[in-house]
Short mmCIF file of C-alpha atoms in Angstrom, two decimals:
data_model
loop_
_atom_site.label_atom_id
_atom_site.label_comp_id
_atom_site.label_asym_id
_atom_site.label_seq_id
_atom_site.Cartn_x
_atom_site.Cartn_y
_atom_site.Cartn_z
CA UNK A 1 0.00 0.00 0.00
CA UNK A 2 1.16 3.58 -0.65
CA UNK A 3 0.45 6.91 1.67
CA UNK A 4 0.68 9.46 0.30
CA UNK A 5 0.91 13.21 2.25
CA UNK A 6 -0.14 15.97 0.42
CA UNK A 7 1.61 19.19 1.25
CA UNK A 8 0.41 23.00 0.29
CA UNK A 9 3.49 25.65 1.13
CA UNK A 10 3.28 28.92 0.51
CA UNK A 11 6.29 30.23 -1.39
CA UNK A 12 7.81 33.69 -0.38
CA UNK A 13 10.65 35.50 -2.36
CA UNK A 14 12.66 38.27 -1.10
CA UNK A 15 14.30 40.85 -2.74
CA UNK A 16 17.29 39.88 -0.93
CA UNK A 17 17.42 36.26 -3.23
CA UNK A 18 16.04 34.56 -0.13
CA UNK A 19 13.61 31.66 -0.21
CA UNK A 20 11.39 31.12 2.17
CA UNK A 21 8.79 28.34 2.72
CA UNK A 22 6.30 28.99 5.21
CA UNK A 23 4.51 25.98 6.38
CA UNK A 24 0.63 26.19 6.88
CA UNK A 25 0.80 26.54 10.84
CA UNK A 26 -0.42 28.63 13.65
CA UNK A 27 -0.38 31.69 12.19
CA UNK A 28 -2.08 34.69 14.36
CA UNK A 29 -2.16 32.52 17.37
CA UNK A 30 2.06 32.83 17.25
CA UNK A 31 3.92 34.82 19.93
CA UNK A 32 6.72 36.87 19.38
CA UNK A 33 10.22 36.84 21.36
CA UNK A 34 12.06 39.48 22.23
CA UNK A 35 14.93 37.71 22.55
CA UNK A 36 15.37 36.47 19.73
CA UNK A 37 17.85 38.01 17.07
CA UNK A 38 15.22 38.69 14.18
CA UNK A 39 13.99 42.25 14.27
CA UNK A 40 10.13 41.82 16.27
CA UNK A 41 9.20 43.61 12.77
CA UNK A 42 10.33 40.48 11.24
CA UNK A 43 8.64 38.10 13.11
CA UNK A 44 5.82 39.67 13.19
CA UNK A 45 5.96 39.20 9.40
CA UNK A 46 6.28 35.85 9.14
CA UNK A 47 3.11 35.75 11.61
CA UNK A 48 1.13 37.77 9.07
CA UNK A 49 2.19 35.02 6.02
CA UNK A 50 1.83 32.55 8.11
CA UNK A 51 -1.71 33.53 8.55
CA UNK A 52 -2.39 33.97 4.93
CA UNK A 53 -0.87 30.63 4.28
CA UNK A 54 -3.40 28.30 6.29
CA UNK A 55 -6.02 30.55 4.70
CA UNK A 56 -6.63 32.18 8.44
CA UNK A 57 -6.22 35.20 6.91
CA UNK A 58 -8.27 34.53 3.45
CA UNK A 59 -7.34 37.35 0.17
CA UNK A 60 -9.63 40.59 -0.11
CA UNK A 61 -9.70 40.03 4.03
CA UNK A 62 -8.56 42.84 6.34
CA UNK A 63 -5.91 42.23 8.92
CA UNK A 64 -6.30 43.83 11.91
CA UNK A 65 -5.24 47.46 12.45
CA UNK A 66 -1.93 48.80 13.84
CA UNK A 67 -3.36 49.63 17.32
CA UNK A 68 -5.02 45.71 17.40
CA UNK A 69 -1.85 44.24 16.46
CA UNK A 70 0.59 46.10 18.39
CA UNK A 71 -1.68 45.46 21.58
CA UNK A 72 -1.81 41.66 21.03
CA UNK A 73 1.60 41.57 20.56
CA UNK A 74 2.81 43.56 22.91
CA UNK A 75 4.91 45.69 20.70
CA UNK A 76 4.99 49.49 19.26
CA UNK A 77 2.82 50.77 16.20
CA UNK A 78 6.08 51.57 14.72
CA UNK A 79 7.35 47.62 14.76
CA UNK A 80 3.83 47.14 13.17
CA UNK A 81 3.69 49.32 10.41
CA UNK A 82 7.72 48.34 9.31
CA UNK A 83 5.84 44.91 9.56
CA UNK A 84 2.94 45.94 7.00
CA UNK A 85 4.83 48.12 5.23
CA UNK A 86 7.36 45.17 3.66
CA UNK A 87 3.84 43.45 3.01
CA UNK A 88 2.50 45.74 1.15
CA UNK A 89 5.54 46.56 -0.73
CA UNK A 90 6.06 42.93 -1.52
CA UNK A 91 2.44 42.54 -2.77
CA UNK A 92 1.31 40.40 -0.24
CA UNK A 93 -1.28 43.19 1.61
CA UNK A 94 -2.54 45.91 -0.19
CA UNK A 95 -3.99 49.46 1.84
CA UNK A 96 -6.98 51.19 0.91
CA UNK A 97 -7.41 55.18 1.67
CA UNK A 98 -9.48 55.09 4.84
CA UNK A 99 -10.80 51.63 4.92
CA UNK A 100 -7.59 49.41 6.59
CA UNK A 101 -5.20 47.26 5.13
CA UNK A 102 -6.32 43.86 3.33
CA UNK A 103 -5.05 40.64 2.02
CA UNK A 104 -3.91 40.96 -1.73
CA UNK A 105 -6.44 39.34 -4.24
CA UNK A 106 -6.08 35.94 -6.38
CA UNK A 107 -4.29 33.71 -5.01
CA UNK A 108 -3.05 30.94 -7.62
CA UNK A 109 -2.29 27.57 -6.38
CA UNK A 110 -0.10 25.36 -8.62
CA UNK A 111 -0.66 21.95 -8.73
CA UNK A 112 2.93 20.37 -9.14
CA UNK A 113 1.83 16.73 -9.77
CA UNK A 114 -0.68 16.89 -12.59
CA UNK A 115 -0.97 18.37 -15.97
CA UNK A 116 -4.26 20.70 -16.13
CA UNK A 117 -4.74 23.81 -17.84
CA UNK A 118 -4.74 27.55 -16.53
CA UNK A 119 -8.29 28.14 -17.73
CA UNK A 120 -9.29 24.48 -16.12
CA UNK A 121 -7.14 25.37 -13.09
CA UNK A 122 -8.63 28.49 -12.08
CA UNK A 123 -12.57 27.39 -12.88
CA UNK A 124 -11.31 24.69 -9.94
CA UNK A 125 -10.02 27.36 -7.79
CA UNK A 126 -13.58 29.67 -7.98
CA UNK A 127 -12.01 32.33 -9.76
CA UNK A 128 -12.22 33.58 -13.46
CA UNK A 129 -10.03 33.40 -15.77
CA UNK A 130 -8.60 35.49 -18.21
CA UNK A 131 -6.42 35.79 -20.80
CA UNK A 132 -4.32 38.82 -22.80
CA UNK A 133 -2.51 37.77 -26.29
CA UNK A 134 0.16 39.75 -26.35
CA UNK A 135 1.76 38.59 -29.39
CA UNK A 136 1.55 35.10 -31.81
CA UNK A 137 4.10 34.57 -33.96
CA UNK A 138 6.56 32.73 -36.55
CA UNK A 139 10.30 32.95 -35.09
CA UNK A 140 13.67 31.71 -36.45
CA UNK A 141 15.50 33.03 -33.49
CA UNK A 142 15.44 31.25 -30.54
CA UNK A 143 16.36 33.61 -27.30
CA UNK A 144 15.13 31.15 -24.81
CA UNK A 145 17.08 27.81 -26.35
CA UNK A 146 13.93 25.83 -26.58
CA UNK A 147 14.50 24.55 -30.01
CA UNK A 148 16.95 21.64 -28.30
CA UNK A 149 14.23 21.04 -25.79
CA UNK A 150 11.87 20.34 -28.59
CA UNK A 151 14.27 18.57 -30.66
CA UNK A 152 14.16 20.73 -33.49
CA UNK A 153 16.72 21.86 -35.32
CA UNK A 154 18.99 25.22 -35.90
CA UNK A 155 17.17 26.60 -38.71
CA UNK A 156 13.26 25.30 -37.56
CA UNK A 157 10.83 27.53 -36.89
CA UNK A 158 9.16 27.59 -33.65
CA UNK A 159 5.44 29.28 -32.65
CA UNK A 160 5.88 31.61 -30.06
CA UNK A 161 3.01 32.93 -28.13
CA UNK A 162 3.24 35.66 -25.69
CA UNK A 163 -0.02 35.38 -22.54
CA UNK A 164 -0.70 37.31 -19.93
CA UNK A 165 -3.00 35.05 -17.37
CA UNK A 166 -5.39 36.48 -14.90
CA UNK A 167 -7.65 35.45 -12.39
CA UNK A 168 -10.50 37.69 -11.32
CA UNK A 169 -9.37 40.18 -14.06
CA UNK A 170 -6.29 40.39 -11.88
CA UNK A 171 -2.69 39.91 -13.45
CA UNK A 172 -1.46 36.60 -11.66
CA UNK A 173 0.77 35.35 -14.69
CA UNK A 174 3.45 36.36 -17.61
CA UNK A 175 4.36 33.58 -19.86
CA UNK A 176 6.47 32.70 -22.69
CA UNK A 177 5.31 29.54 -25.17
CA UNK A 178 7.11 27.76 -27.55
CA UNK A 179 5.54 25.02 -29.85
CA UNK A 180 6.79 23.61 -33.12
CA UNK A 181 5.65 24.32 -36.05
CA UNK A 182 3.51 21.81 -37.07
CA UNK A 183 0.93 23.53 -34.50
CA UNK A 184 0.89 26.54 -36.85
CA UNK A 185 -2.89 26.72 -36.96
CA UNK A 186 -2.93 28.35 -33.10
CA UNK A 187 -2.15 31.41 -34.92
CA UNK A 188 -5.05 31.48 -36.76
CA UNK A 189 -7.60 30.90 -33.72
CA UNK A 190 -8.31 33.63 -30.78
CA UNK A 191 -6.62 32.42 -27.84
CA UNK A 192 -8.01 34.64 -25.80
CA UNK A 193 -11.29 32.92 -25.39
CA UNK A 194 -10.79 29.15 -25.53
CA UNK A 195 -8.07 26.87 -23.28
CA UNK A 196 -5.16 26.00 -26.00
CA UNK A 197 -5.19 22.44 -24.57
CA UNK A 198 -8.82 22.18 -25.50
CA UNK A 199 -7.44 24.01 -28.87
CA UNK A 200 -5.02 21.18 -29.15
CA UNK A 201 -7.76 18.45 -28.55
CA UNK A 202 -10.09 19.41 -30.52
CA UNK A 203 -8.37 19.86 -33.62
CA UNK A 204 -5.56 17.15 -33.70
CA UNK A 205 -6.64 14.93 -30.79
CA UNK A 206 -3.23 16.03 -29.16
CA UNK A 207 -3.25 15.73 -25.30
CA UNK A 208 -0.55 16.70 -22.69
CA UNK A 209 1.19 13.58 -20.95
CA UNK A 210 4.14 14.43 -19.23
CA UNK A 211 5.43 17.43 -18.17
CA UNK A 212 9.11 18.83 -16.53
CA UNK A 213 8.49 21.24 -14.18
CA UNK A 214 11.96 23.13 -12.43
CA UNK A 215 11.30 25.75 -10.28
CA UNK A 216 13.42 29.09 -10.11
CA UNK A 217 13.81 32.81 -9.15
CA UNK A 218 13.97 36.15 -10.65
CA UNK A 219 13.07 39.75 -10.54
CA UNK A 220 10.80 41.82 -12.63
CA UNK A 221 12.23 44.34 -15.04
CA UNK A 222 10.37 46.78 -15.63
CA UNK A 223 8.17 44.99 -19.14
CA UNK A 224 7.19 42.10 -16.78
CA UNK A 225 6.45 44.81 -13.67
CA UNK A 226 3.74 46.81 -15.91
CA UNK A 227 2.23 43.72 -17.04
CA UNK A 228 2.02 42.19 -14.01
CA UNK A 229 1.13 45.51 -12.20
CA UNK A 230 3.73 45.43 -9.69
CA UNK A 231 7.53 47.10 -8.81
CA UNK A 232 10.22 46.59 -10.59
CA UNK A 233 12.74 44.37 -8.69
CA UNK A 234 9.71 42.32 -7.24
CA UNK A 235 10.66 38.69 -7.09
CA UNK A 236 8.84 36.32 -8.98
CA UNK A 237 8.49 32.84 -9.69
CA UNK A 238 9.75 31.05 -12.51
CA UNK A 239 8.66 28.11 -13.85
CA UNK A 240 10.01 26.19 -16.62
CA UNK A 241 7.77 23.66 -18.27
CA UNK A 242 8.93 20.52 -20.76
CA UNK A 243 5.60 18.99 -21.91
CA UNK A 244 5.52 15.74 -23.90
CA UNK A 245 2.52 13.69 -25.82
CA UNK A 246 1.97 10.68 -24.91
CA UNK A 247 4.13 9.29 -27.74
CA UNK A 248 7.41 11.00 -25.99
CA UNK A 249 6.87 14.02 -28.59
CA UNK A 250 7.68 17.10 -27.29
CA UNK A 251 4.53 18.93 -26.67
CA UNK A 252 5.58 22.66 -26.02
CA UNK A 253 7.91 24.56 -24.06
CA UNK A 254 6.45 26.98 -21.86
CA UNK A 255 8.28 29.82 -19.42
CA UNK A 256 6.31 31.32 -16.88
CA UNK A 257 6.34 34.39 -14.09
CA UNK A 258 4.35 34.08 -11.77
CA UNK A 259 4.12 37.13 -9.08
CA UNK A 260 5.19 35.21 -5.92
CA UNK A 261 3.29 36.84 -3.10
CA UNK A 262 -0.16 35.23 -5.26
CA UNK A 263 1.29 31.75 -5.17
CA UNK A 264 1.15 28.66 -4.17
CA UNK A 265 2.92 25.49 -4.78
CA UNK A 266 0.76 22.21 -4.09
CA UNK A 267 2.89 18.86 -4.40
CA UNK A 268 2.89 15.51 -3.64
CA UNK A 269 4.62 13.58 -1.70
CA UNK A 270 5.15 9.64 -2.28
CA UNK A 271 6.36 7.42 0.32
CA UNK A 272 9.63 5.66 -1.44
CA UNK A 273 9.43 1.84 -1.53
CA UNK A 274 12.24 -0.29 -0.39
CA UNK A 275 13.69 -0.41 -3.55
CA UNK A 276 13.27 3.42 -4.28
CA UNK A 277 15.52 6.11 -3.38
CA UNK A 278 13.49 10.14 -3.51
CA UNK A 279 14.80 13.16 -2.59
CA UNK A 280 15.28 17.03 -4.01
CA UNK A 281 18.00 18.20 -6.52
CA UNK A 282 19.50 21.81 -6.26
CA UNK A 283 19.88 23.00 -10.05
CA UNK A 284 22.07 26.14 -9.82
CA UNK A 285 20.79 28.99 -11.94
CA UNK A 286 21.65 29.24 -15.43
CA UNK A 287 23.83 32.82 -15.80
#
């Protein structure tokens, strides 16, 4: 028999090229220590996440003001607006003129161990999705070496098609896809109103199988912060995606930013048999 745990972290990047994974926990219920080396602004911080995390604190809620927080903590108004102020900057909490500060909208969790589409995804979720074509295309060049990855060659052309994913009519995703060129007809079809896998099913019976998923980090510039309506230098998540057909075709080859504050990363984890051996691999960055 297999167990199987299924985990849900919420993933926070820091402008300082931290990583941190904050583990659904006790959130507002947590006590802060003077004593500790971490700032009290800090930890107080990680309290607030924390709490948006296990979905104590749910998006488009408000948090509890300065003078409530401070009070339950025992600590100044000053430790708890450095506190919110690194939230909001960050994207996570979001203040409105006169009414408080709330939780940041959509929240988009990734499911790590199956293949399912954004449009598909989101329905799941409750929210709406949406979708921007920013540009479809015919290119020779090939910026993002994916023609390897889809074992083309040199001179191929690859489809390139430029999305900008929302949820809620909010901006949650920029993405970069690459397909070969035998999928030429997606140029000819609005994209904007109908899932591409659906596209791809529909018109050549052509499913997703497989997919490699690696994880990494960067930081907006300022194309991908006005898309994404958020500072430049914000960290966001990267996701590169290797998707095969069931035949061991390569599918497409998709890039992805995700704004990492509106994240989350769902996986599974499989208890290893006796004659298995699991664990995580550390990839360093390409430069």
């Amino acid at each position: 028999m297999i167990y199987c745990n299924l985990f849900l972290v919420q993933i926070f990047l820091t402008r300082y090229n931290e990583v941190i994974f904050v583990a659904a926990g006790a959130g507002m219920t947590s006590t802060l220590n003077s004593e500790k080396i971490e700032p009290l602004y800090k930890q107080l911080k990680d309290v607030l996440l924390k709490a948006i995390c296990s979905q104590e604190l749910k998006h488009f809620q408000k948090i509890p003001s300065e003078a409530e927080l401070a009070r339950t903590y025992s600590i100044s108004r000053i430790t708890v607006r450095n506190a919110i102020s690194e939230l909001v900057e960050e994207g996570v909490l979001i203040k409105k003129q006169g009414k408080g500060t709330f939780v940041s909208g959509a929240t988009l969790e990734r499911d790590f161990h199956t293949i399912v589409g954004y449009s598909e995804s989101m329905k799941q979720q409750g929210y709406r999705p949406g979708r921007i074509i920013l540009e479809k295309r015919i290119v020779l060049d090939d910026p993002d070496h994916v023609k390897s990855k889809l074992q083309l060659k040199e001179m191929d052309q690859l489809i390139h098609i430029r999305r900008l994913l929302l949820a809620d009519d909010e901006p949650l995703i920029f993405e970069n896809t690459y397909y070969p060129i035998k999928y030429s007809f997606l140029l000819e079809q609005d994209l904007s109103n109908i899932s591409m896998y659906q596209l791809l099913q529909e018109t050549m019976g052509v499913t997703p199988f497989k997919a490699l998923r690696t994880i990494g980090i960067s930081y907006a510039d300022s194309m991908k912060a006005e898309l994404l309506n958020i500072k430049e230098n914000m960290p966001l998540l990267v996701v590169h995606e290797h998707v095969f057909e069931q035949n061991g075709d390569p599918l497409h080859y998709s890039i992805s930013y995700a704004i990492s504050s509106k994240t989350n990363i769902r996986v599974l984890a499989i208890a290893p048999t006796s004659d298995e051996q699991q664990g995580y691999i550390m990839i360093p960055s390409e430069s």
